[in-house]
GROMACS .gro file of C-alpha atoms in nm:
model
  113
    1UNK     CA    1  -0.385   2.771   1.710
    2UNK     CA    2  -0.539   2.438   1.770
    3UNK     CA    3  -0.355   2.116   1.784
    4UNK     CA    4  -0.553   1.967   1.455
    5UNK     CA    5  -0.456   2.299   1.322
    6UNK     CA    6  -0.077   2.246   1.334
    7UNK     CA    7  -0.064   1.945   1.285
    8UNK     CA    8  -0.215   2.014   0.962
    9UNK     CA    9   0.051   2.269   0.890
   10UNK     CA   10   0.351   2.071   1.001
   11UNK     CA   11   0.212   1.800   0.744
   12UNK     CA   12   0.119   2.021   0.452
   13UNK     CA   13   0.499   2.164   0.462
   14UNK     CA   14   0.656   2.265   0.180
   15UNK     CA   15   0.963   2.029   0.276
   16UNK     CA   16   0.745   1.728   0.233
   17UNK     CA   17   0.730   1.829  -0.153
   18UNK     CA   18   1.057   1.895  -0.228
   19UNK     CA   19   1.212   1.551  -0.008
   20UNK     CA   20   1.319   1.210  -0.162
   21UNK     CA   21   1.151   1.012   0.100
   22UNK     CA   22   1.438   0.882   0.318
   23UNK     CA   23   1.538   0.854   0.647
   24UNK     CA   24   1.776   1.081   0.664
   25UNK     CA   25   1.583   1.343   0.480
   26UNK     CA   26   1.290   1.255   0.674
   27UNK     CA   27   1.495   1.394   0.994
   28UNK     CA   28   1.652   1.649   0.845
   29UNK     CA   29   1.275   1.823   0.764
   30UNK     CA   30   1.150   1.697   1.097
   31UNK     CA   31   1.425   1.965   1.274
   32UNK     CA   32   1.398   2.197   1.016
   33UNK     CA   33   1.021   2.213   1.039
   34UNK     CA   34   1.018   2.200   1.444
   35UNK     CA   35   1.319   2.482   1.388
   36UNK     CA   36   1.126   2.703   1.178
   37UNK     CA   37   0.822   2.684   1.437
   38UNK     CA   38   1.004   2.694   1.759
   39UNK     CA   39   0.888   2.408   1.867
   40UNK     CA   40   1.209   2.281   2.051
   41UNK     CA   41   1.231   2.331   2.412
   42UNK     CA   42   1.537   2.597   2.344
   43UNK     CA   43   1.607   2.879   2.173
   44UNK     CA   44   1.841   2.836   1.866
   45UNK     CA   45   2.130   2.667   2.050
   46UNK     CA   46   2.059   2.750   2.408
   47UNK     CA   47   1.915   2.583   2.642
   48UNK     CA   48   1.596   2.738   2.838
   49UNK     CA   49   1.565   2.742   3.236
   50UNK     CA   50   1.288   2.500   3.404
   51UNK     CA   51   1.061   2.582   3.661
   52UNK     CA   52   1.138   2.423   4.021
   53UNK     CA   53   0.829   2.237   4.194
   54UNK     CA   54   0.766   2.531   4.375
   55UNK     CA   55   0.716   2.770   4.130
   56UNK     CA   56   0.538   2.573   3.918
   57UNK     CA   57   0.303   2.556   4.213
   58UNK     CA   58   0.264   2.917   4.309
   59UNK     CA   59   0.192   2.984   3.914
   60UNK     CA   60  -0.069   2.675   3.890
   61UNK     CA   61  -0.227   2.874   4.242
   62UNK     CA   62  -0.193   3.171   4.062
   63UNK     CA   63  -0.412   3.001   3.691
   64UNK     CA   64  -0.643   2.887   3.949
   65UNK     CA   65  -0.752   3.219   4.124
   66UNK     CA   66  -0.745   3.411   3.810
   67UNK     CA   67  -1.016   3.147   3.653
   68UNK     CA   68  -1.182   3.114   3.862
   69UNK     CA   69  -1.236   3.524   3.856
   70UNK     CA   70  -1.332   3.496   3.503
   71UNK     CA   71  -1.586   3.173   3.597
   72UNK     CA   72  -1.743   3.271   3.879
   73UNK     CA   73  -1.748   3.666   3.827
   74UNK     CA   74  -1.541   3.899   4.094
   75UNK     CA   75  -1.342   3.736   4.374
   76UNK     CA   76  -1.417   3.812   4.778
   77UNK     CA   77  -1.186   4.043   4.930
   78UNK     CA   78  -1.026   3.709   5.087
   79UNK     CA   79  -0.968   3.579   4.735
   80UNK     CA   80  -0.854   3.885   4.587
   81UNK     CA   81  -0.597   3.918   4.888
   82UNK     CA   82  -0.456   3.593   4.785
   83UNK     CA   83  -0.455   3.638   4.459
   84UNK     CA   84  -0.230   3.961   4.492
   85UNK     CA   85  -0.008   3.771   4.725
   86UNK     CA   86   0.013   3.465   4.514
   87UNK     CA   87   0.085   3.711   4.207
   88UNK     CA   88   0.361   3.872   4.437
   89UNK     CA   89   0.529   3.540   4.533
   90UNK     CA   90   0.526   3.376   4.167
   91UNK     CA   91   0.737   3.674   4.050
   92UNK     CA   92   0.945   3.681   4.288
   93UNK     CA   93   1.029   3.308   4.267
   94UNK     CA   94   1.050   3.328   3.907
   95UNK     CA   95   1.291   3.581   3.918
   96UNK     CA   96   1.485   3.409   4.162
   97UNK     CA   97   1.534   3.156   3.914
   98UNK     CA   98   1.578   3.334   3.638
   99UNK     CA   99   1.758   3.602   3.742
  100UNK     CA  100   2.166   3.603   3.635
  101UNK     CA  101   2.351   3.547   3.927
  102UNK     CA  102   2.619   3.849   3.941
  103UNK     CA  103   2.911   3.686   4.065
  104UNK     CA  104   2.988   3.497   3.767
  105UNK     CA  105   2.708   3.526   3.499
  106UNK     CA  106   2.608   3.216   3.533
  107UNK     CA  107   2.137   3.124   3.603
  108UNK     CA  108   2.104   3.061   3.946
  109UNK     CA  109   1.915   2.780   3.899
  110UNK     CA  110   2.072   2.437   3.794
  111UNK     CA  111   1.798   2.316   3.675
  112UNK     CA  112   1.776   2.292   3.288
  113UNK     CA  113   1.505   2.197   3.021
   0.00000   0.00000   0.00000
């Protein structure tokens, strides 16, 4: 969905009807709204993982290679090589960071959104 598109929606809410326009109701919609749409960075009351640098990287490689397959038709057997190396690496970095640790439960990463 487009961004005119939602914002649309999140204006045309049926919340906007129903409030007495006041600050405090104003905010109250304003979560309930970005609630209802999972907008928040989080799931219900947990927090999600971020990315390090380094991942973010590999995956942004990763965009890259696979565009430009779609762009500029099939990749060279150089590219292609990369691109199943790069696809190798970003999974297993994400999963590094994602992965529970299993010596206490806790993410391994620190790192949080």
């Amino acid at each position: 969905m487009g961004i005119r598109d939602k914002t649309d929606e999140l204006a045309h809410h049926q919340l906007w009807d129903k409030a007495e326009p006041s600050l405090g109701t104003i905010l109250r919609n304003i979560d309930e709204i970005a609630s209802e749409q999972r907008l928040w960075c989080r799931n219900e009351n947990k927090k999600r993982l971020a990315l390090s640098r380094g991942t973010k990287a590999v995956l942004k490689k990763l965009r890259e290679l696979k565009g430009k397959a779609v762009v500029n038709g099939p990749l060279s057997e150089e590219e292609s090589a990369e691109l199943a190396r790069t696809k190798t690496e970003a999974r297993r970095k994400y999963l590094e960071e994602t992965r529970p640790d299993k010596t206490n439960g806790r993410q391994r990463s620190r790192l949080m959104c």
